[in-house]
């Protein structure tokens, strides 16, 4: 039986339940998503954008779902700790796929900034929700997006009004914790109006008591002269399957910065589709992956330059140990009208074990004739001469390897604009290399 068949059957059986616990905007797209999933199924290794990840096997287990929207009986603010020292944020929790209310002591959001559930947005600003939800996430081109659209009953709605500068970052902590193996379908809609600024930090965690699968589909609209910074940090566990898909549209002179840090995972696939549709738009995407054991991390990006004078800059680095598998594909597409495009793409990788595997495919597809585009990738081992040099000066081999690996990924970490977050990431990466990163200090979720 096809892996997607159990979800199609579930939809047919529980269609009324799905509709009853959601809103008209989300419900209006379910039937189309169901047809697309049935027609195309999950992507296979024959699909160009999914050559190195077996998606169907990740969704084959019989996961539970929270279709009746039972609110988790836990206070995440008392149970979980996911704070960045010296960084003041507006903190929110999503437990599985339930948006939890903010803590009573939380600082209010600035005027012009709205963060609520999609269901609440359907009541407060239905026209805005209808105009944006599902407009970028095409269910016909990706089975995971189709599954998410077919089943998701709620999600996060984040809106920044024109000209508003949200100076304090917003932190969203995604937690997977349940009494059974669970599939969570998370949805995020981000609208940054012209001239507005927003920084978002997503942190993904899970306990190690059960197997979890999560799909998160994010649609981001970045208006002209707007700035959006999206940071993502994953610290889950080997039994976790995580599929995060970002679809973004950038208008003229907008700036979108993406920072993706994977420190602990099971199977992770991050798909990113960005269209630069306004002149002078700029995208900066960087990522760091540290993986060992049987971990599998796949980053797949498509950056489409559809307007003149746009810029994109990609830098992704992997350090793989054990039998870990890494995959990277960065596709820069320059359309005919996108003259004066400037694009740089770099993927560098270290395989610290002879059994680790890295697959890399940087791609340039150019239809304009006045552009400056570069791309390249490397796969190698630690510099033995540098290692020898450090050992000659009394540094133990294990410590020397740690220092060299940390220096290797530091090019990515130093691009983080928020200094407290940059310092925290540097500490977490060091802890990861030392094998000490198991749960955050003070957090009880993994000790339950």
Short mmCIF file of C-alpha atoms in Angstrom, two decimals:
data_model
loop_
_atom_site.label_atom_id
_atom_site.label_comp_id
_atom_site.label_asym_id
_atom_site.label_seq_id
_atom_site.Cartn_x
_atom_site.Cartn_y
_atom_site.Cartn_z
CA UNK A 1 0.00 0.00 0.00
CA UNK A 2 1.22 3.50 -0.77
CA UNK A 3 2.39 5.39 2.34
CA UNK A 4 0.01 8.25 1.59
CA UNK A 5 -3.02 5.94 1.35
CA UNK A 6 -3.52 5.78 5.12
CA UNK A 7 -3.76 9.59 5.21
CA UNK A 8 -6.18 9.70 2.29
CA UNK A 9 -8.35 7.11 4.02
CA UNK A 10 -8.13 9.04 7.27
CA UNK A 11 -9.23 12.23 5.54
CA UNK A 12 -12.20 10.52 3.95
CA UNK A 13 -13.23 9.03 7.29
CA UNK A 14 -12.63 12.13 9.44
CA UNK A 15 -13.44 14.88 6.95
CA UNK A 16 -16.29 16.26 9.05
CA UNK A 17 -14.09 16.32 12.16
CA UNK A 18 -11.31 18.15 10.34
CA UNK A 19 -13.74 20.77 9.01
CA UNK A 20 -15.56 21.19 12.32
CA UNK A 21 -12.41 22.01 14.27
CA UNK A 22 -10.97 24.49 11.76
CA UNK A 23 -12.09 27.57 9.79
CA UNK A 24 -13.42 28.32 6.29
CA UNK A 25 -10.08 29.56 4.91
CA UNK A 26 -8.20 26.36 5.79
CA UNK A 27 -11.16 24.14 4.90
CA UNK A 28 -11.49 25.66 1.44
CA UNK A 29 -8.14 24.14 0.39
CA UNK A 30 -8.48 20.65 1.86
CA UNK A 31 -10.24 18.87 -0.99
CA UNK A 32 -7.80 20.19 -3.59
CA UNK A 33 -4.89 19.11 -1.39
CA UNK A 34 -6.43 15.66 -1.05
CA UNK A 35 -6.71 15.30 -4.83
CA UNK A 36 -3.11 16.46 -5.29
CA UNK A 37 -1.79 14.02 -2.70
CA UNK A 38 -3.76 11.18 -4.28
CA UNK A 39 -2.58 12.12 -7.77
CA UNK A 40 1.10 12.73 -7.09
CA UNK A 41 1.76 10.96 -3.79
CA UNK A 42 4.82 11.64 -1.67
CA UNK A 43 7.96 12.59 -3.58
CA UNK A 44 10.29 9.71 -4.39
CA UNK A 45 14.01 9.49 -5.07
CA UNK A 46 13.17 9.83 -8.76
CA UNK A 47 12.02 13.40 -8.10
CA UNK A 48 14.86 15.81 -8.79
CA UNK A 49 14.36 17.72 -5.53
CA UNK A 50 14.16 14.63 -3.34
CA UNK A 51 16.93 12.33 -4.54
CA UNK A 52 18.52 11.68 -1.18
CA UNK A 53 15.58 11.34 1.23
CA UNK A 54 13.03 8.52 1.39
CA UNK A 55 9.96 10.58 2.27
CA UNK A 56 7.42 7.78 2.02
CA UNK A 57 9.15 5.61 4.62
CA UNK A 58 9.14 8.52 7.08
CA UNK A 59 5.34 8.71 6.94
CA UNK A 60 4.69 4.96 6.70
CA UNK A 61 4.34 4.32 10.48
CA UNK A 62 0.90 4.58 12.01
CA UNK A 63 1.17 7.87 13.89
CA UNK A 64 -1.57 9.28 16.06
CA UNK A 65 -3.14 12.68 15.29
CA UNK A 66 -4.91 15.23 17.45
CA UNK A 67 -7.94 15.76 15.21
CA UNK A 68 -10.30 16.83 17.99
CA UNK A 69 -7.86 19.53 19.13
CA UNK A 70 -7.32 18.33 22.69
CA UNK A 71 -5.22 20.98 24.46
CA UNK A 72 -2.06 19.48 26.00
CA UNK A 73 -2.38 19.34 29.77
CA UNK A 74 0.97 20.96 30.44
CA UNK A 75 2.23 24.44 31.21
CA UNK A 76 5.13 24.75 28.76
CA UNK A 77 6.46 27.88 30.44
CA UNK A 78 6.99 25.91 33.66
CA UNK A 79 8.17 22.68 32.05
CA UNK A 80 10.46 23.69 29.20
CA UNK A 81 13.40 26.04 29.07
CA UNK A 82 14.51 27.44 25.75
CA UNK A 83 15.95 30.84 26.53
CA UNK A 84 18.89 32.67 25.03
CA UNK A 85 20.93 34.43 27.74
CA UNK A 86 20.92 38.22 27.38
CA UNK A 87 18.37 38.10 24.56
CA UNK A 88 14.97 39.53 25.40
CA UNK A 89 12.25 37.94 23.27
CA UNK A 90 8.49 37.62 23.09
CA UNK A 91 8.18 33.91 23.86
CA UNK A 92 5.46 31.57 22.56
CA UNK A 93 5.09 27.79 22.64
CA UNK A 94 3.58 25.34 20.18
CA UNK A 95 3.15 21.93 21.83
CA UNK A 96 2.79 19.35 19.07
CA UNK A 97 0.49 21.42 16.83
CA UNK A 98 -1.41 23.32 19.53
CA UNK A 99 -0.65 27.02 19.98
CA UNK A 100 -0.37 27.75 23.68
CA UNK A 101 -1.42 31.10 25.16
CA UNK A 102 1.44 33.41 26.18
CA UNK A 103 2.55 33.57 29.78
CA UNK A 104 0.75 36.10 31.94
CA UNK A 105 3.99 37.99 32.54
CA UNK A 106 4.90 38.21 28.85
CA UNK A 107 5.66 41.65 27.49
CA UNK A 108 3.01 42.89 25.05
CA UNK A 109 3.78 43.00 21.36
CA UNK A 110 4.27 46.45 19.82
CA UNK A 111 1.30 48.21 18.26
CA UNK A 112 0.90 46.98 14.70
CA UNK A 113 2.26 43.49 15.44
CA UNK A 114 -0.23 40.63 15.61
CA UNK A 115 0.54 37.06 16.66
CA UNK A 116 -2.37 34.69 17.10
CA UNK A 117 -3.75 31.40 15.84
CA UNK A 118 -5.08 31.10 12.31
CA UNK A 119 -8.51 30.42 13.78
CA UNK A 120 -8.41 33.69 15.67
CA UNK A 121 -7.15 35.49 12.57
CA UNK A 122 -10.15 34.13 10.65
CA UNK A 123 -12.34 36.09 13.07
CA UNK A 124 -10.22 39.22 13.49
CA UNK A 125 -8.93 39.78 9.94
CA UNK A 126 -10.57 37.28 7.55
CA UNK A 127 -9.80 39.29 4.42
CA UNK A 128 -6.08 39.39 5.20
CA UNK A 129 -6.02 35.67 5.95
CA UNK A 130 -7.95 34.75 2.80
CA UNK A 131 -5.69 36.89 0.62
CA UNK A 132 -2.51 35.12 1.73
CA UNK A 133 -3.14 31.61 3.08
CA UNK A 134 -2.27 28.93 0.53
CA UNK A 135 -1.10 31.40 -2.10
CA UNK A 136 2.57 30.35 -2.07
CA UNK A 137 2.40 26.74 -0.82
CA UNK A 138 1.49 24.81 -3.97
CA UNK A 139 0.03 21.42 -3.09
CA UNK A 140 0.35 20.17 -6.67
CA UNK A 141 4.15 20.29 -6.55
CA UNK A 142 4.90 18.63 -3.23
CA UNK A 143 3.21 15.76 -1.42
CA UNK A 144 4.30 16.88 2.06
CA UNK A 145 2.77 20.31 1.47
CA UNK A 146 -0.39 18.59 0.22
CA UNK A 147 -0.54 16.41 3.36
CA UNK A 148 -0.06 19.43 5.61
CA UNK A 149 -2.74 21.46 3.81
CA UNK A 150 -5.15 18.53 3.87
CA UNK A 151 -4.85 17.91 7.63
CA UNK A 152 -3.72 21.15 9.33
CA UNK A 153 -6.54 22.59 11.42
CA UNK A 154 -4.82 25.62 12.89
CA UNK A 155 -1.49 27.40 12.89
CA UNK A 156 0.37 30.61 13.65
CA UNK A 157 -0.56 33.97 12.13
CA UNK A 158 2.09 36.70 12.34
CA UNK A 159 1.44 40.13 10.84
CA UNK A 160 3.54 43.29 11.03
CA UNK A 161 1.82 46.44 9.79
CA UNK A 162 3.47 48.79 7.32
CA UNK A 163 6.38 50.76 8.73
CA UNK A 164 6.41 48.99 12.13
CA UNK A 165 9.82 47.98 13.46
CA UNK A 166 9.52 45.01 15.82
CA UNK A 167 12.73 45.59 17.76
CA UNK A 168 12.32 42.63 20.11
CA UNK A 169 12.66 39.21 18.42
CA UNK A 170 9.75 36.78 18.63
CA UNK A 171 10.71 33.28 19.73
CA UNK A 172 8.53 30.29 18.82
CA UNK A 173 9.38 27.05 20.62
CA UNK A 174 8.02 23.96 18.90
CA UNK A 175 7.81 21.01 21.29
CA UNK A 176 6.91 17.40 20.44
CA UNK A 177 5.75 15.61 23.59
CA UNK A 178 2.92 13.09 23.83
CA UNK A 179 1.86 9.74 25.26
CA UNK A 180 1.91 8.05 21.85
CA UNK A 181 3.76 8.22 18.54
CA UNK A 182 2.37 11.41 17.03
CA UNK A 183 2.17 13.29 13.72
CA UNK A 184 1.89 17.07 14.12
CA UNK A 185 0.92 19.37 11.25
CA UNK A 186 2.09 22.91 11.87
CA UNK A 187 1.22 25.88 9.70
CA UNK A 188 2.74 29.37 9.81
CA UNK A 189 1.66 32.48 7.89
CA UNK A 190 3.97 35.52 8.06
CA UNK A 191 3.02 38.88 6.53
CA UNK A 192 5.56 41.70 6.81
CA UNK A 193 4.08 44.82 5.27
CA UNK A 194 6.11 47.45 3.35
CA UNK A 195 8.82 49.11 5.40
CA UNK A 196 8.32 46.81 8.40
CA UNK A 197 10.96 44.75 10.23
CA UNK A 198 10.69 41.46 12.11
CA UNK A 199 13.05 38.85 13.59
CA UNK A 200 11.71 35.36 14.32
CA UNK A 201 13.49 32.53 16.11
CA UNK A 202 12.05 29.00 15.81
CA UNK A 203 13.41 26.34 18.20
CA UNK A 204 12.44 22.68 17.68
CA UNK A 205 12.65 20.21 20.55
CA UNK A 206 11.21 16.79 21.36
CA UNK A 207 11.27 14.36 24.23
CA UNK A 208 12.72 10.91 23.63
CA UNK A 209 9.80 8.79 24.87
CA UNK A 210 8.09 8.30 21.49
CA UNK A 211 8.53 8.70 17.77
CA UNK A 212 7.36 11.99 16.33
CA UNK A 213 6.79 13.21 12.79
CA UNK A 214 6.18 16.89 12.10
CA UNK A 215 5.35 18.84 9.00
CA UNK A 216 5.63 22.61 9.09
CA UNK A 217 4.62 24.69 6.10
CA UNK A 218 5.50 28.37 6.33
CA UNK A 219 4.38 31.06 3.90
CA UNK A 220 6.21 34.38 4.19
CA UNK A 221 5.24 37.58 2.38
CA UNK A 222 7.92 40.27 2.57
CA UNK A 223 6.70 43.65 1.32
CA UNK A 224 8.80 46.28 -0.42
CA UNK A 225 11.55 47.78 1.77
CA UNK A 226 10.68 45.25 4.50
CA UNK A 227 13.17 43.13 6.46
CA UNK A 228 12.48 39.62 7.76
CA UNK A 229 15.02 37.55 9.71
CA UNK A 230 14.13 33.88 10.20
CA UNK A 231 16.31 31.76 12.47
CA UNK A 232 15.72 28.05 13.04
CA UNK A 233 17.46 25.79 15.59
CA UNK A 234 16.74 22.08 15.83
CA UNK A 235 17.59 19.95 18.87
CA UNK A 236 15.37 16.86 18.64
CA UNK A 237 16.30 13.16 18.90
CA UNK A 238 17.03 10.17 16.62
CA UNK A 239 13.39 9.00 16.55
CA UNK A 240 12.18 12.34 15.20
CA UNK A 241 11.12 12.96 11.58
CA UNK A 242 10.91 16.65 10.69
CA UNK A 243 9.81 18.19 7.39
CA UNK A 244 9.93 21.98 7.25
CA UNK A 245 8.90 23.76 4.04
CA UNK A 246 9.28 27.51 3.59
CA UNK A 247 7.68 29.41 0.72
CA UNK A 248 8.57 33.12 0.48
CA UNK A 249 7.82 36.02 -1.84
CA UNK A 250 9.95 39.18 -1.76
CA UNK A 251 8.97 42.56 -3.13
CA UNK A 252 11.24 45.42 -4.24
CA UNK A 253 14.21 46.27 -2.00
CA UNK A 254 13.14 43.75 0.63
CA UNK A 255 15.62 41.68 2.62
CA UNK A 256 15.11 38.11 3.81
CA UNK A 257 17.71 36.44 6.03
CA UNK A 258 17.48 32.73 6.81
CA UNK A 259 19.64 31.02 9.41
CA UNK A 260 19.18 27.25 9.83
CA UNK A 261 21.13 25.39 12.53
CA UNK A 262 20.65 21.62 12.95
CA UNK A 263 22.41 20.32 16.06
CA UNK A 264 20.51 17.12 16.88
CA UNK A 265 18.01 15.32 14.68
CA UNK A 266 16.68 12.03 13.41
CA UNK A 267 15.58 12.64 9.84
CA UNK A 268 15.29 16.30 8.83
CA UNK A 269 14.38 17.75 5.48
CA UNK A 270 14.22 21.51 4.96
CA UNK A 271 12.77 22.64 1.65
CA UNK A 272 12.98 26.35 0.82
CA UNK A 273 11.36 28.08 -2.17
CA UNK A 274 11.99 31.82 -2.50
CA UNK A 275 10.87 34.13 -5.32
CA UNK A 276 12.47 37.55 -5.64
CA UNK A 277 9.71 39.34 -7.54
CA UNK A 278 10.65 42.95 -6.86
CA UNK A 279 13.66 44.89 -8.11
CA UNK A 280 16.55 45.08 -5.66
CA UNK A 281 15.34 42.30 -3.37
CA UNK A 282 18.01 40.49 -1.35
CA UNK A 283 18.15 36.97 0.12
CA UNK A 284 20.80 35.70 2.50
CA UNK A 285 20.54 32.02 3.48
CA UNK A 286 23.04 30.18 5.63
CA UNK A 287 23.02 26.89 7.46
CA UNK A 288 25.08 24.71 9.77
CA UNK A 289 24.58 20.96 10.29
CA UNK A 290 26.30 18.83 12.93
CA UNK A 291 25.26 15.18 12.64
CA UNK A 292 26.45 11.79 13.79
CA UNK A 293 25.07 8.30 14.48
CA UNK A 294 22.36 7.52 11.92
CA UNK A 295 21.14 11.11 11.54
CA UNK A 296 19.98 12.31 8.12
CA UNK A 297 19.78 16.02 7.25
CA UNK A 298 18.68 17.29 3.83
CA UNK A 299 18.57 20.99 2.89
CA UNK A 300 17.03 21.77 -0.50
CA UNK A 301 16.72 25.37 -1.73
CA UNK A 302 15.31 27.00 -4.85
CA UNK A 303 16.01 30.73 -5.18
CA UNK A 304 14.22 32.22 -8.19
CA UNK A 305 15.40 35.62 -9.41
CA UNK A 306 12.39 37.00 -11.27
CA UNK A 307 13.24 40.71 -11.16
CA UNK A 308 16.17 42.92 -12.05
CA UNK A 309 19.01 43.80 -9.70
CA UNK A 310 18.37 41.19 -7.01
CA UNK A 311 20.99 39.51 -4.82
CA UNK A 312 21.23 36.08 -3.21
CA UNK A 313 23.97 34.67 -0.98
CA UNK A 314 23.98 31.05 0.21
CA UNK A 315 26.43 29.42 2.62
CA UNK A 316 25.85 25.94 4.10
CA UNK A 317 28.35 23.86 6.06
CA UNK A 318 28.05 20.28 7.35
CA UNK A 319 30.14 18.29 9.82
CA UNK A 320 29.22 14.59 9.64
CA UNK A 321 30.43 11.79 11.89
CA UNK A 322 29.44 8.16 12.44
CA UNK A 323 27.09 6.92 9.73
CA UNK A 324 25.36 10.27 9.31
CA UNK A 325 24.03 11.32 5.90
CA UNK A 326 23.94 14.89 4.69
CA UNK A 327 22.41 16.31 1.53
CA UNK A 328 22.44 19.80 0.08
CA UNK A 329 20.96 21.15 -3.14
CA UNK A 330 20.96 24.86 -3.88
CA UNK A 331 19.27 25.80 -7.16
CA UNK A 332 19.69 29.40 -8.30
CA UNK A 333 17.25 30.17 -11.12
CA UNK A 334 17.75 33.47 -12.97
CA UNK A 335 14.88 34.36 -15.25
CA UNK A 336 15.31 36.26 -18.53
CA UNK A 337 14.16 39.60 -17.11
CA UNK A 338 16.40 39.32 -14.04
CA UNK A 339 19.33 41.29 -15.44
CA UNK A 340 22.09 42.49 -13.07
CA UNK A 341 21.56 39.55 -10.73
CA UNK A 342 24.33 38.89 -8.23
CA UNK A 343 24.41 35.43 -6.65
CA UNK A 344 26.96 33.48 -4.62
CA UNK A 345 26.50 29.92 -3.41
CA UNK A 346 28.91 27.87 -1.28
CA UNK A 347 28.52 24.46 0.30
CA UNK A 348 31.48 23.10 2.30
CA UNK A 349 31.47 19.78 4.16
CA UNK A 350 33.61 17.76 6.54
CA UNK A 351 33.25 14.00 6.86
CA UNK A 352 34.86 13.09 10.17
CA UNK A 353 34.14 9.39 9.69
CA UNK A 354 34.82 7.12 6.68
CA UNK A 355 31.21 5.90 6.95
CA UNK A 356 29.61 9.36 6.80
CA UNK A 357 28.05 10.32 3.47
CA UNK A 358 27.52 13.76 1.92
CA UNK A 359 25.61 14.51 -1.30
CA UNK A 360 25.87 18.01 -2.74
CA UNK A 361 24.36 19.61 -5.87
CA UNK A 362 24.85 23.38 -6.31
CA UNK A 363 22.97 24.42 -9.45
CA UNK A 364 22.96 27.58 -11.57
CA UNK A 365 20.24 27.96 -14.21
CA UNK A 366 20.62 31.31 -15.96
CA UNK A 367 18.51 32.85 -18.74
CA UNK A 368 19.78 36.45 -18.42
CA UNK A 369 23.03 37.62 -19.98
CA UNK A 370 24.18 40.36 -17.58
CA UNK A 371 24.71 38.60 -14.24
CA UNK A 372 27.41 37.76 -11.72
CA UNK A 373 26.84 34.26 -10.37
CA UNK A 374 29.22 31.87 -8.62
CA UNK A 375 28.74 28.50 -7.01
CA UNK A 376 30.90 25.76 -5.55
CA UNK A 377 31.06 22.87 -3.12
CA UNK A 378 33.73 20.87 -1.32
CA UNK A 379 33.78 17.61 0.63
CA UNK A 380 36.81 16.69 2.69
CA UNK A 381 38.30 15.69 6.00
CA UNK A 382 40.01 17.67 8.72
CA UNK A 383 43.29 19.27 7.73
CA UNK A 384 45.87 16.76 8.94
CA UNK A 385 48.65 19.35 8.83
CA UNK A 386 46.68 21.72 11.05
CA UNK A 387 45.88 18.83 13.37
CA UNK A 388 49.56 17.86 13.54
CA UNK A 389 50.55 21.49 14.17
CA UNK A 390 48.15 21.76 17.13
CA UNK A 391 49.23 18.43 18.64
CA UNK A 392 52.88 19.52 18.42
CA UNK A 393 51.92 22.40 20.71
CA UNK A 394 50.51 20.16 23.39
CA UNK A 395 46.83 20.13 22.44
CA UNK A 396 45.21 16.71 22.83
CA UNK A 397 43.96 15.19 19.58
CA UNK A 398 40.28 15.17 20.61
CA UNK A 399 40.47 18.83 21.66
CA UNK A 400 42.32 19.76 18.47
CA UNK A 401 39.64 18.10 16.34
CA UNK A 402 36.92 19.93 18.26
CA UNK A 403 38.64 23.29 17.75
CA UNK A 404 39.09 22.70 14.03
CA UNK A 405 35.48 21.61 13.57
CA UNK A 406 34.21 24.59 15.53
CA UNK A 407 36.35 26.95 13.45
CA UNK A 408 34.99 25.33 10.29
CA UNK A 409 31.34 26.13 11.09
CA UNK A 410 32.11 29.50 12.67
CA UNK A 411 31.77 31.17 9.24
CA UNK A 412 28.08 30.36 9.46
CA UNK A 413 27.56 31.25 13.12
CA UNK A 414 29.17 34.67 12.83
CA UNK A 415 26.57 35.68 10.24
CA UNK A 416 23.88 35.72 12.94
CA UNK A 417 23.14 39.40 13.48
CA UNK A 418 21.81 39.05 17.05
CA UNK A 419 24.92 38.96 19.25
CA UNK A 420 23.36 37.06 22.20
CA UNK A 421 22.01 34.41 19.81
CA UNK A 422 25.38 34.21 18.08
CA UNK A 423 27.12 33.60 21.40
CA UNK A 424 24.54 31.01 22.42
CA UNK A 425 24.89 29.12 19.14
CA UNK A 426 28.67 29.07 19.48
CA UNK A 427 28.26 27.53 22.94
CA UNK A 428 25.69 24.97 21.74
CA UNK A 429 27.88 23.92 18.81
CA UNK A 430 30.83 23.39 21.16
CA UNK A 431 28.64 21.34 23.51
CA UNK A 432 27.46 19.29 20.53
CA UNK A 433 30.99 18.48 19.43
CA UNK A 434 31.85 17.48 23.00
CA UNK A 435 28.86 15.14 23.13
CA UNK A 436 27.27 17.10 25.99
CA UNK A 437 24.22 18.49 24.21
CA UNK A 438 21.32 16.35 25.41
CA UNK A 439 18.84 18.79 26.90
CA UNK A 440 18.77 22.46 27.76
CA UNK A 441 19.88 23.52 31.23
CA UNK A 442 16.92 23.56 33.60
CA UNK A 443 14.56 21.82 31.16
CA UNK A 444 12.60 18.86 32.54
CA UNK A 445 11.09 17.51 29.31
CA UNK A 446 13.68 14.79 28.72
CA UNK A 447 13.76 13.81 32.38
CA UNK A 448 10.06 12.96 32.61
#
